[in-house]
PDB file of C-alpha atoms in Angstrom:
ATOM      1  CA  MET A   1     -23.654  14.114  15.779  1.00  0.00           C
ATOM      2  CA  LYS A   2     -19.874  13.896  15.508  1.00  0.00           C
ATOM      3  CA  LEU A   3     -18.208  11.020  17.324  1.00  0.00           C
ATOM      4  CA  LEU A   4     -14.458  10.979  17.948  1.00  0.00           C
ATOM      5  CA  LEU A   5     -13.444   7.345  18.257  1.00  0.00           C
ATOM      6  CA  LEU A   6     -10.048   6.280  19.548  1.00  0.00           C
ATOM      7  CA  ASP A   7      -8.198   3.110  18.471  1.00  0.00           C
ATOM      8  CA  ALA A   8      -8.921   2.653  14.774  1.00  0.00           C
ATOM      9  CA  GLY A   9      -8.175  -1.069  14.575  1.00  0.00           C
ATOM     10  CA  HIS A  10     -10.355  -2.196  17.464  1.00  0.00           C
ATOM     11  CA  CYS A  11     -13.302  -4.453  16.586  1.00  0.00           C
ATOM     12  CA  LEU A  12     -15.745  -2.031  18.220  1.00  0.00           C
ATOM     13  CA  SER A  13     -14.328   0.861  16.193  1.00  0.00           C
ATOM     14  CA  LEU A  14     -15.001  -1.093  13.004  1.00  0.00           C
ATOM     15  CA  GLY A  15     -18.496  -1.960  14.221  1.00  0.00           C
ATOM     16  CA  LEU A  16     -19.269   1.704  14.862  1.00  0.00           C
ATOM     17  CA  ALA A  17     -17.916   2.561  11.419  1.00  0.00           C
ATOM     18  CA  ARG A  18     -20.338   0.051   9.865  1.00  0.00           C
ATOM     19  CA  VAL A  19     -23.239   1.642  11.723  1.00  0.00           C
ATOM     20  CA  ALA A  20     -22.136   5.158  10.742  1.00  0.00           C
ATOM     21  CA  ASN A  21     -22.041   4.146   7.070  1.00  0.00           C
ATOM     22  CA  THR A  22     -25.770   3.353   7.198  1.00  0.00           C
ATOM     23  CA  ARG A  23     -26.821   6.691   8.728  1.00  0.00           C
ATOM     24  CA  THR A  24     -26.896  10.291   7.583  1.00  0.00           C
ATOM     25  CA  ASP A  25     -27.174  11.792  11.071  1.00  0.00           C
ATOM     26  CA  LEU A  26     -23.826  10.480  12.280  1.00  0.00           C
ATOM     27  CA  GLU A  27     -20.258  11.505  11.498  1.00  0.00           C
ATOM     28  CA  LEU A  28     -17.428   9.327  12.754  1.00  0.00           C
ATOM     29  CA  GLN A  29     -13.841  10.487  13.145  1.00  0.00           C
ATOM     30  CA  VAL A  30     -11.417   7.706  14.045  1.00  0.00           C
ATOM     31  CA  LEU A  31      -7.981   8.299  15.538  1.00  0.00           C
ATOM     32  CA  ASP A  32      -5.293   5.739  16.198  1.00  0.00           C
ATOM     33  CA  ALA A  33      -3.644   7.939  18.786  1.00  0.00           C
ATOM     34  CA  VAL A  34      -2.321   6.701  22.114  1.00  0.00           C
ATOM     35  CA  ARG A  35      -3.247   9.983  23.772  1.00  0.00           C
ATOM     36  CA  ILE A  36      -5.286  12.998  22.781  1.00  0.00           C
ATOM     37  CA  ASP A  37      -5.581  16.467  24.229  1.00  0.00           C
ATOM     38  CA  ALA A  38      -8.158  19.233  24.153  1.00  0.00           C
ATOM     39  CA  SER A  39      -6.872  20.566  20.833  1.00  0.00           C
ATOM     40  CA  ASP A  40      -7.664  17.226  19.175  1.00  0.00           C
ATOM     41  CA  ILE A  41     -11.253  17.376  20.379  1.00  0.00           C
ATOM     42  CA  ARG A  42     -11.636  20.977  19.263  1.00  0.00           C
ATOM     43  CA  SER A  43     -10.065  20.393  15.844  1.00  0.00           C
ATOM     44  CA  HIS A  44     -12.463  17.519  15.125  1.00  0.00           C
ATOM     45  CA  ARG A  45     -15.405  19.436  16.653  1.00  0.00           C
ATOM     46  CA  ALA A  46     -16.396  16.262  18.441  1.00  0.00           C
ATOM     47  CA  ASP A  47     -19.697  15.988  20.281  1.00  0.00           C
ATOM     48  CA  VAL A  48     -18.654  12.777  22.037  1.00  0.00           C
ATOM     49  CA  VAL A  49     -15.383  10.891  22.591  1.00  0.00           C
ATOM     50  CA  ILE A  50     -15.540   7.072  22.650  1.00  0.00           C
ATOM     51  CA  VAL A  51     -12.832   4.795  24.084  1.00  0.00           C
ATOM     52  CA  PRO A  52     -13.174   1.075  23.150  1.00  0.00           C
ATOM     53  CA  PRO A  53     -12.536  -1.516  25.871  1.00  0.00           C
ATOM     54  CA  PHE A  54      -9.309  -3.147  26.905  1.00  0.00           C
ATOM     55  CA  VAL A  55     -10.821  -6.547  26.286  1.00  0.00           C
ATOM     56  CA  SER A  56      -8.942  -8.942  28.608  1.00  0.00           C
ATOM     57  CA  PRO A  57      -7.396  -6.935  31.444  1.00  0.00           C
ATOM     58  CA  ALA A  58      -7.326  -9.913  33.824  1.00  0.00           C
ATOM     59  CA  ASP A  59      -5.208 -11.909  31.345  1.00  0.00           C
ATOM     60  CA  SER A  60      -2.846  -9.095  30.301  1.00  0.00           C
ATOM     61  CA  ALA A  61       0.439  -7.757  31.602  1.00  0.00           C
ATOM     62  CA  PRO A  62      -0.072  -5.296  34.476  1.00  0.00           C
ATOM     63  CA  ALA A  63       1.981  -2.674  32.654  1.00  0.00           C
ATOM     64  CA  ASP A  64      -0.399  -2.801  29.673  1.00  0.00           C
ATOM     65  CA  VAL A  65      -3.448  -2.473  31.910  1.00  0.00           C
ATOM     66  CA  THR A  66      -1.914   0.486  33.732  1.00  0.00           C
ATOM     67  CA  ALA A  67      -1.013   2.129  30.423  1.00  0.00           C
ATOM     68  CA  HIS A  68      -4.642   1.828  29.328  1.00  0.00           C
ATOM     69  CA  ALA A  69      -5.819   3.483  32.545  1.00  0.00           C
ATOM     70  CA  GLU A  70      -3.366   6.344  32.026  1.00  0.00           C
ATOM     71  CA  HIS A  71      -4.541   6.701  28.434  1.00  0.00           C
ATOM     72  CA  VAL A  72      -8.174   6.982  29.543  1.00  0.00           C
ATOM     73  CA  GLU A  73      -7.257   9.559  32.178  1.00  0.00           C
ATOM     74  CA  ALA A  74      -5.528  11.682  29.537  1.00  0.00           C
ATOM     75  CA  VAL A  75      -8.698  11.498  27.448  1.00  0.00           C
ATOM     76  CA  LEU A  76     -10.722  12.401  30.536  1.00  0.00           C
ATOM     77  CA  ALA A  77      -8.623  15.529  31.102  1.00  0.00           C
ATOM     78  CA  ALA A  78      -9.228  16.636  27.506  1.00  0.00           C
ATOM     79  CA  CYS A  79     -12.968  16.007  27.839  1.00  0.00           C
ATOM     80  CA  VAL A  80     -13.139  17.969  31.099  1.00  0.00           C
ATOM     81  CA  GLU A  81     -11.294  20.916  29.531  1.00  0.00           C
ATOM     82  CA  THR A  82     -13.628  21.000  26.521  1.00  0.00           C
ATOM     83  CA  ASP A  83     -16.787  19.897  28.385  1.00  0.00           C
ATOM     84  CA  THR A  84     -17.195  16.960  25.977  1.00  0.00           C
ATOM     85  CA  PRO A  85     -19.083  13.792  26.968  1.00  0.00           C
ATOM     86  CA  LEU A  86     -16.982  10.639  27.293  1.00  0.00           C
ATOM     87  CA  VAL A  87     -18.022   7.053  26.581  1.00  0.00           C
ATOM     88  CA  TRP A  88     -15.688   4.467  28.075  1.00  0.00           C
ATOM     89  CA  CYS A  89     -16.355   0.797  27.372  1.00  0.00           C
ATOM     90  CA  VAL A  90     -15.074  -1.664  29.973  1.00  0.00           C
ATOM     91  CA  ALA A  91     -14.656  -5.446  29.925  1.00  0.00           C
ATOM     92  CA  ASP A  92     -16.684  -7.635  32.267  1.00  0.00           C
ATOM     93  CA  GLN A  93     -13.394  -9.050  33.599  1.00  0.00           C
ATOM     94  CA  MET A  94     -13.292  -6.026  35.907  1.00  0.00           C
ATOM     95  CA  PHE A  95     -15.687  -8.104  38.012  1.00  0.00           C
ATOM     96  CA  GLU A  96     -12.727 -10.291  38.875  1.00  0.00           C
ATOM     97  CA  GLN A  97     -14.539 -12.547  41.314  1.00  0.00           C
ATOM     98  CA  GLY A  98     -17.839 -12.628  39.433  1.00  0.00           C
ATOM     99  CA  GLY A  99     -21.043 -13.033  41.397  1.00  0.00           C
ATOM    100  CA  GLU A 100     -23.582 -15.678  42.338  1.00  0.00           C
ATOM    101  CA  GLY A 101     -26.421 -13.838  40.605  1.00  0.00           C
ATOM    102  CA  LEU A 102     -26.694 -11.002  38.116  1.00  0.00           C
ATOM    103  CA  LEU A 103     -24.148  -8.186  38.341  1.00  0.00           C
ATOM    104  CA  ASP A 104     -26.048  -4.888  38.593  1.00  0.00           C
ATOM    105  CA  GLU A 105     -24.971  -1.521  37.213  1.00  0.00           C
ATOM    106  CA  GLU A 106     -24.902  -0.012  40.704  1.00  0.00           C
ATOM    107  CA  GLU A 107     -22.248  -2.515  41.762  1.00  0.00           C
ATOM    108  CA  VAL A 108     -18.767  -1.050  41.319  1.00  0.00           C
ATOM    109  CA  PRO A 109     -16.197  -3.826  40.699  1.00  0.00           C
ATOM    110  CA  SER A 110     -13.766  -4.408  43.575  1.00  0.00           C
ATOM    111  CA  PRO A 111     -10.972  -6.592  42.163  1.00  0.00           C
ATOM    112  CA  ILE A 112      -8.040  -7.857  44.199  1.00  0.00           C
ATOM    113  CA  ASP A 113      -5.522  -7.501  41.369  1.00  0.00           C
ATOM    114  CA  THR A 114      -3.515  -4.276  41.661  1.00  0.00           C
ATOM    115  CA  ALA A 115      -3.641  -3.432  37.941  1.00  0.00           C
ATOM    116  CA  LEU A 116      -7.408  -3.926  37.823  1.00  0.00           C
ATOM    117  CA  ARG A 117      -7.810  -1.702  40.877  1.00  0.00           C
ATOM    118  CA  ARG A 118      -5.876   0.962  38.965  1.00  0.00           C
ATOM    119  CA  VAL A 119      -8.553   0.833  36.247  1.00  0.00           C
ATOM    120  CA  ILE A 120     -11.305   1.117  38.868  1.00  0.00           C
ATOM    121  CA  ALA A 121      -9.602   4.276  40.154  1.00  0.00           C
ATOM    122  CA  THR A 122      -9.844   5.698  36.640  1.00  0.00           C
ATOM    123  CA  GLY A 123     -13.585   5.056  36.662  1.00  0.00           C
ATOM    124  CA  ASP A 124     -13.863   6.831  40.014  1.00  0.00           C
ATOM    125  CA  ARG A 125     -12.100   9.856  38.521  1.00  0.00           C
ATOM    126  CA  ILE A 126     -14.519   9.927  35.590  1.00  0.00           C
ATOM    127  CA  ARG A 127     -17.500   9.884  37.943  1.00  0.00           C
ATOM    128  CA  ALA A 128     -16.015  12.671  40.061  1.00  0.00           C
ATOM    129  CA  GLU A 129     -14.742  14.980  37.303  1.00  0.00           C
ATOM    130  CA  LEU A 130     -17.086  14.589  34.338  1.00  0.00           C
ATOM    131  CA  PRO A 131     -20.850  14.281  34.952  1.00  0.00           C
ATOM    132  CA  SER A 132     -21.585  13.722  31.230  1.00  0.00           C
ATOM    133  CA  HIS A 133     -20.114  10.240  30.904  1.00  0.00           C
ATOM    134  CA  LEU A 134     -21.191   6.724  30.023  1.00  0.00           C
ATOM    135  CA  ILE A 135     -19.269   3.797  31.475  1.00  0.00           C
ATOM    136  CA  VAL A 136     -20.538   0.793  29.524  1.00  0.00           C
ATOM    137  CA  ARG A 137     -19.518  -2.615  30.841  1.00  0.00           C
ATOM    138  CA  LEU A 138     -19.586  -5.279  28.135  1.00  0.00           C
ATOM    139  CA  GLY A 139     -19.642  -9.038  27.951  1.00  0.00           C
ATOM    140  CA  PRO A 140     -16.866 -10.754  25.910  1.00  0.00           C
ATOM    141  CA  LEU A 141     -16.986  -9.271  22.421  1.00  0.00           C
ATOM    142  CA  PHE A 142     -17.121 -11.177  19.145  1.00  0.00           C
ATOM    143  CA  GLY A 143     -17.277  -9.700  15.670  1.00  0.00           C
ATOM    144  CA  PRO A 144     -16.282 -10.185  12.037  1.00  0.00           C
ATOM    145  CA  ASP A 145     -12.988  -8.275  12.043  1.00  0.00           C
ATOM    146  CA  GLY A 146     -10.640  -6.016  13.941  1.00  0.00           C
ATOM    147  CA  ARG A 147      -8.474  -6.482  16.993  1.00  0.00           C
ATOM    148  CA  ASP A 148     -10.032  -8.527  19.807  1.00  0.00           C
ATOM    149  CA  ALA A 149     -12.879  -9.685  17.561  1.00  0.00           C
ATOM    150  CA  TRP A 150     -12.392 -13.250  18.922  1.00  0.00           C
ATOM    151  CA  LEU A 151     -14.327 -14.988  16.142  1.00  0.00           C
ATOM    152  CA  PRO A 152     -11.790 -14.618  13.266  1.00  0.00           C
ATOM    153  CA  THR A 153      -8.915 -15.892  15.443  1.00  0.00           C
ATOM    154  CA  LEU A 154     -11.052 -18.756  16.705  1.00  0.00           C
ATOM    155  CA  ILE A 155     -12.090 -19.820  13.186  1.00  0.00           C
ATOM    156  CA  GLU A 156      -8.499 -19.596  11.967  1.00  0.00           C
ATOM    157  CA  SER A 157      -7.248 -21.799  14.801  1.00  0.00           C
ATOM    158  CA  LEU A 158      -9.977 -24.395  14.314  1.00  0.00           C
ATOM    159  CA  LEU A 159      -9.483 -24.637  10.550  1.00  0.00           C
ATOM    160  CA  ALA A 160      -5.729 -24.954  11.052  1.00  0.00           C
ATOM    161  CA  GLY A 161      -6.408 -28.065  13.141  1.00  0.00           C
ATOM    162  CA  GLN A 162      -5.066 -26.465  16.306  1.00  0.00           C
ATOM    163  CA  GLU A 163      -6.328 -27.427  19.724  1.00  0.00           C
ATOM    164  CA  VAL A 164      -8.371 -24.661  21.331  1.00  0.00           C
ATOM    165  CA  ARG A 165      -8.461 -24.541  25.123  1.00  0.00           C
ATOM    166  CA  ALA A 166     -11.315 -22.917  26.993  1.00  0.00           C
ATOM    167  CA  ALA A 167     -12.684 -22.864  30.520  1.00  0.00           C
ATOM    168  CA  GLU A 168     -15.783 -24.922  31.203  1.00  0.00           C
ATOM    169  CA  ASP A 169     -16.306 -23.306  34.601  1.00  0.00           C
ATOM    170  CA  VAL A 170     -16.291 -19.627  33.600  1.00  0.00           C
ATOM    171  CA  ILE A 171     -19.826 -18.509  32.768  1.00  0.00           C
ATOM    172  CA  LEU A 172     -20.187 -15.382  30.639  1.00  0.00           C
ATOM    173  CA  CYS A 173     -22.436 -13.659  28.114  1.00  0.00           C
ATOM    174  CA  PRO A 174     -20.847 -13.380  24.637  1.00  0.00           C
ATOM    175  CA  THR A 175     -21.683 -10.024  23.090  1.00  0.00           C
ATOM    176  CA  SER A 176     -21.927  -9.041  19.433  1.00  0.00           C
ATOM    177  CA  VAL A 177     -19.771  -6.059  18.432  1.00  0.00           C
ATOM    178  CA  ASP A 178     -22.429  -4.907  15.961  1.00  0.00           C
ATOM    179  CA  ALA A 179     -25.125  -5.061  18.652  1.00  0.00           C
ATOM    180  CA  VAL A 180     -22.968  -2.929  20.958  1.00  0.00           C
ATOM    181  CA  ALA A 181     -22.303  -0.404  18.189  1.00  0.00           C
ATOM    182  CA  MET A 182     -26.011  -0.012  17.416  1.00  0.00           C
ATOM    183  CA  ALA A 183     -26.858   0.296  21.101  1.00  0.00           C
ATOM    184  CA  LEU A 184     -24.219   2.969  21.726  1.00  0.00           C
ATOM    185  CA  VAL A 185     -25.448   5.052  18.808  1.00  0.00           C
ATOM    186  CA  GLY A 186     -29.035   4.792  20.047  1.00  0.00           C
ATOM    187  CA  MET A 187     -28.036   5.771  23.577  1.00  0.00           C
ATOM    188  CA  LEU A 188     -26.021   8.772  22.384  1.00  0.00           C
ATOM    189  CA  GLN A 189     -28.789   9.994  20.089  1.00  0.00           C
ATOM    190  CA  GLN A 190     -31.195   9.953  23.027  1.00  0.00           C
ATOM    191  CA  GLN A 191     -28.671  11.794  25.180  1.00  0.00           C
ATOM    192  CA  ARG A 192     -28.285  14.399  22.456  1.00  0.00           C
ATOM    193  CA  CYS A 193     -32.062  14.862  22.499  1.00  0.00           C
ATOM    194  CA  GLY A 194     -31.982  15.675  26.190  1.00  0.00           C
ATOM    195  CA  ALA A 195     -32.291  12.334  27.989  1.00  0.00           C
ATOM    196  CA  GLY A 196     -29.573  13.339  30.450  1.00  0.00           C
ATOM    197  CA  SER A 197     -29.207   9.742  31.647  1.00  0.00           C
ATOM    198  CA  TRP A 198     -25.472   9.594  32.226  1.00  0.00           C
ATOM    199  CA  GLY A 199     -23.773   6.936  34.348  1.00  0.00           C
ATOM    200  CA  ALA A 200     -22.901   3.227  34.248  1.00  0.00           C
ATOM    201  CA  TYR A 201     -24.717   0.661  32.105  1.00  0.00           C
ATOM    202  CA  HIS A 202     -24.320  -3.003  31.267  1.00  0.00           C
ATOM    203  CA  LEU A 203     -24.638  -4.508  27.799  1.00  0.00           C
ATOM    204  CA  ALA A 204     -24.234  -8.197  27.001  1.00  0.00           C
ATOM    205  CA  GLY A 205     -25.713 -10.954  24.896  1.00  0.00           C
ATOM    206  CA  THR A 206     -28.506 -13.135  26.234  1.00  0.00           C
ATOM    207  CA  GLU A 207     -28.034 -16.715  27.507  1.00  0.00           C
ATOM    208  CA  PRO A 208     -25.094 -17.213  29.869  1.00  0.00           C
ATOM    209  CA  ILE A 209     -22.717 -19.928  28.671  1.00  0.00           C
ATOM    210  CA  SER A 210     -19.236 -21.218  29.447  1.00  0.00           C
ATOM    211  CA  SER A 211     -16.299 -20.285  27.236  1.00  0.00           C
ATOM    212  CA  TYR A 212     -15.919 -23.965  26.335  1.00  0.00           C
ATOM    213  CA  ALA A 213     -19.576 -24.363  25.354  1.00  0.00           C
ATOM    214  CA  PHE A 214     -19.541 -21.170  23.270  1.00  0.00           C
ATOM    215  CA  ILE A 215     -16.498 -22.312  21.301  1.00  0.00           C
ATOM    216  CA  SER A 216     -18.118 -25.730  20.856  1.00  0.00           C
ATOM    217  CA  VAL A 217     -21.153 -24.019  19.287  1.00  0.00           C
ATOM    218  CA  VAL A 218     -18.874 -22.093  16.928  1.00  0.00           C
ATOM    219  CA  ARG A 219     -17.078 -25.300  15.940  1.00  0.00           C
ATOM    220  CA  THR A 220     -20.313 -27.217  15.295  1.00  0.00           C
ATOM    221  CA  GLN A 221     -21.896 -24.437  13.249  1.00  0.00           C
ATOM    222  CA  LEU A 222     -18.686 -23.962  11.286  1.00  0.00           C
ATOM    223  CA  ILE A 223     -18.597 -27.648  10.328  1.00  0.00           C
ATOM    224  CA  THR A 224     -22.277 -27.606   9.332  1.00  0.00           C
ATOM    225  CA  ARG A 225     -21.884 -24.590   7.069  1.00  0.00           C
ATOM    226  CA  LEU A 226     -18.690 -25.716   5.381  1.00  0.00           C
ATOM    227  CA  GLU A 227     -20.050 -29.189   4.709  1.00  0.00           C
ATOM    228  CA  GLY A 228     -23.142 -27.501   3.290  1.00  0.00           C
ATOM    229  CA  ILE A 229     -21.026 -25.917   0.548  1.00  0.00           C
ATOM    230  CA  GLY A 230     -19.187 -29.167  -0.146  1.00  0.00           C
ATOM    231  CA  GLU A 231     -16.035 -28.649   1.882  1.00  0.00           C
ATOM    232  CA  GLU A 232     -14.585 -31.466   3.964  1.00  0.00           C
ATOM    233  CA  VAL A 233     -13.198 -30.101   7.194  1.00  0.00           C
ATOM    234  CA  SER A 234     -11.410 -31.528  10.198  1.00  0.00           C
ATOM    235  CA  PRO A 235     -11.310 -28.661  12.653  1.00  0.00           C
ATOM    236  CA  GLY A 236      -9.071 -28.770  15.666  1.00  0.00           C
ATOM    237  CA  PRO A 237     -10.313 -30.205  18.978  1.00  0.00           C
ATOM    238  CA  ILE A 238     -11.479 -28.218  21.973  1.00  0.00           C
ATOM    239  CA  LYS A 239     -10.041 -28.975  25.388  1.00  0.00           C
ATOM    240  CA  ALA A 240     -12.064 -28.112  28.458  1.00  0.00           C
ATOM    241  CA  LEU A 241     -10.165 -26.447  31.292  1.00  0.00           C
ATOM    242  CA  THR A 242     -11.141 -26.230  34.947  1.00  0.00           C
ATOM    243  CA  LEU A 243      -9.905 -22.931  36.342  1.00  0.00           C
ATOM    244  CA  ASN A 244     -11.966 -22.714  39.513  1.00  0.00           C
ATOM    245  CA  SER A 245     -12.163 -25.364  42.174  1.00  0.00           C
ATOM    246  CA  GLY A 246     -15.741 -25.932  43.194  1.00  0.00           C
ATOM    247  CA  THR A 247     -18.211 -23.212  42.180  1.00  0.00           C
ATOM    248  CA  PRO A 248     -17.966 -21.901  38.590  1.00  0.00           C
ATOM    249  CA  LEU A 249     -17.051 -18.249  38.150  1.00  0.00           C
ATOM    250  CA  ARG A 250     -20.072 -16.352  36.831  1.00  0.00           C
ATOM    251  CA  ARG A 251     -19.858 -12.995  35.057  1.00  0.00           C
ATOM    252  CA  VAL A 252     -23.461 -12.387  34.049  1.00  0.00           C
ATOM    253  CA  LEU A 253     -24.293  -8.724  33.572  1.00  0.00           C
ATOM    254  CA  ASN A 254     -27.738  -7.412  34.463  1.00  0.00           C
ATOM    255  CA  CYS A 255     -28.771  -5.212  31.528  1.00  0.00           C
ATOM    256  CA  ARG A 256     -32.021  -4.013  33.088  1.00  0.00           C
ATOM    257  CA  ARG A 257     -31.062  -0.340  33.359  1.00  0.00           C
ATOM    258  CA  VAL A 258     -30.089   0.091  29.702  1.00  0.00           C
ATOM    259  CA  LEU A 259     -33.463  -1.392  28.737  1.00  0.00           C
ATOM    260  CA  GLU A 260     -35.491   0.744  31.127  1.00  0.00           C
ATOM    261  CA  THR A 261     -33.610   3.964  30.323  1.00  0.00           C
ATOM    262  CA  PHE A 262     -32.944   3.730  26.591  1.00  0.00           C
ATOM    263  CA  GLY A 263     -35.133   0.844  25.416  1.00  0.00           C
ATOM    264  CA  VAL A 264     -32.051  -1.124  24.351  1.00  0.00           C
ATOM    265  CA  HIS A 265     -32.776  -4.856  24.265  1.00  0.00           C
ATOM    266  CA  GLN A 266     -30.086  -7.478  24.618  1.00  0.00           C
ATOM    267  CA  LYS A 267     -29.316  -9.340  21.401  1.00  0.00           C
ATOM    268  CA  PRO A 268     -29.268 -13.157  21.496  1.00  0.00           C
ATOM    269  CA  TRP A 269     -25.667 -14.095  20.821  1.00  0.00           C
ATOM    270  CA  ARG A 270     -26.739 -17.268  18.977  1.00  0.00           C
ATOM    271  CA  LEU A 271     -28.564 -15.230  16.329  1.00  0.00           C
ATOM    272  CA  GLU A 272     -25.667 -12.797  15.971  1.00  0.00           C
ATOM    273  CA  LEU A 273     -23.178 -15.666  15.726  1.00  0.00           C
ATOM    274  CA  SER A 274     -25.296 -17.405  13.087  1.00  0.00           C
ATOM    275  CA  ARG A 275     -25.477 -14.202  11.036  1.00  0.00           C
ATOM    276  CA  LEU A 276     -21.725 -13.656  11.187  1.00  0.00           C
ATOM    277  CA  LEU A 277     -20.967 -17.246  10.197  1.00  0.00           C
ATOM    278  CA  ASP A 278     -23.408 -16.992   7.289  1.00  0.00           C
ATOM    279  CA  ASP A 279     -21.600 -13.839   6.135  1.00  0.00           C
ATOM    280  CA  TRP A 280     -18.218 -15.552   6.547  1.00  0.00           C
ATOM    281  CA  VAL A 281     -19.299 -18.548   4.452  1.00  0.00           C
ATOM    282  CA  ALA A 282     -20.840 -16.263   1.800  1.00  0.00           C
ATOM    283  CA  GLN A 283     -17.515 -14.472   1.393  1.00  0.00           C
ATOM    284  CA  ARG A 284     -15.733 -17.822   1.179  1.00  0.00           C
ATOM    285  CA  THR A 285     -18.066 -19.218  -1.499  1.00  0.00           C
ATOM    286  CA  PRO A 286     -17.082 -18.210  -5.040  1.00  0.00           C
ATOM    287  CA  VAL A 287     -19.700 -16.288  -6.991  1.00  0.00           C
ATOM    288  CA  THR A 288     -20.599 -17.981 -10.280  1.00  0.00           C
ATOM    289  CA  SER A 289     -22.145 -16.109 -13.179  1.00  0.00           C
ATOM    290  CA  PRO A 290     -25.311 -17.600 -14.667  1.00  0.00           C
ATOM    291  CA  GLN A 291     -24.760 -19.274 -18.040  1.00  0.00           C
ATOM    292  CA  GLU A 292     -26.120 -17.437 -21.021  1.00  0.00           C
ATOM    293  CA  ASP A 293     -28.999 -19.025 -22.890  1.00  0.00           C
ATOM    294  CA  VAL A 294     -27.904 -20.792 -26.071  1.00  0.00           C
TER     295      VAL A 294
END
């Protein structure tokens, strides 16, 4: 299966590349193009086109959000012309007002913000014009590298002694980039084998947690690991912010449909975070050669 992946430097693109390197049944072509047309899809003989998410649309300039929507619509037009399936990953921030309980796949976000509504209109076009699509809504991503990987920037700020500010009243489900990459590949392989289960799905890590609490876990585990290899560290403090008066804002995605349809289980973000921090410390620790016997 040949995947045409847009946005080479995105953390999800790098995660998919890592998965592709471990498989012989997958070929990944990565473009760093702003727009593509039908000739690009044909020249790469792509079976699927994948667009990584615009990670923080609610916190970005409206012009940037609108540009992303226009970019996706250009990709959509190329996919319609070539009859190529499209996978579009979307940030959970599209659920601008959150929800008291779990956010189901059948629930289409209805944000108040004009730029976010422009992105919703793009999703409506995909549903109307291209039956063979996957719209995959994701919890906040974290990964080892790439743009919007969250974790590298967070570690860098903490080790530089900088104060990190995070909301204590925004509840979300941190989501491992590598877990998303593996899930997408599994879903697409099943589609290629005739599953025919196109539509919207949710994918997020288990255990809802506030942004502040998640960063606190990262800070604590970072200190523990660095002290374990003999480094003295004084990471920067974390300041809790209150962004919502009264009830916390909850963005907790219900991932039931992706489990029932494709057998994709949610990955515990604590285990994924622990693995990534272990890898980070291993790369930081110098490798010493064993002494030869005298």
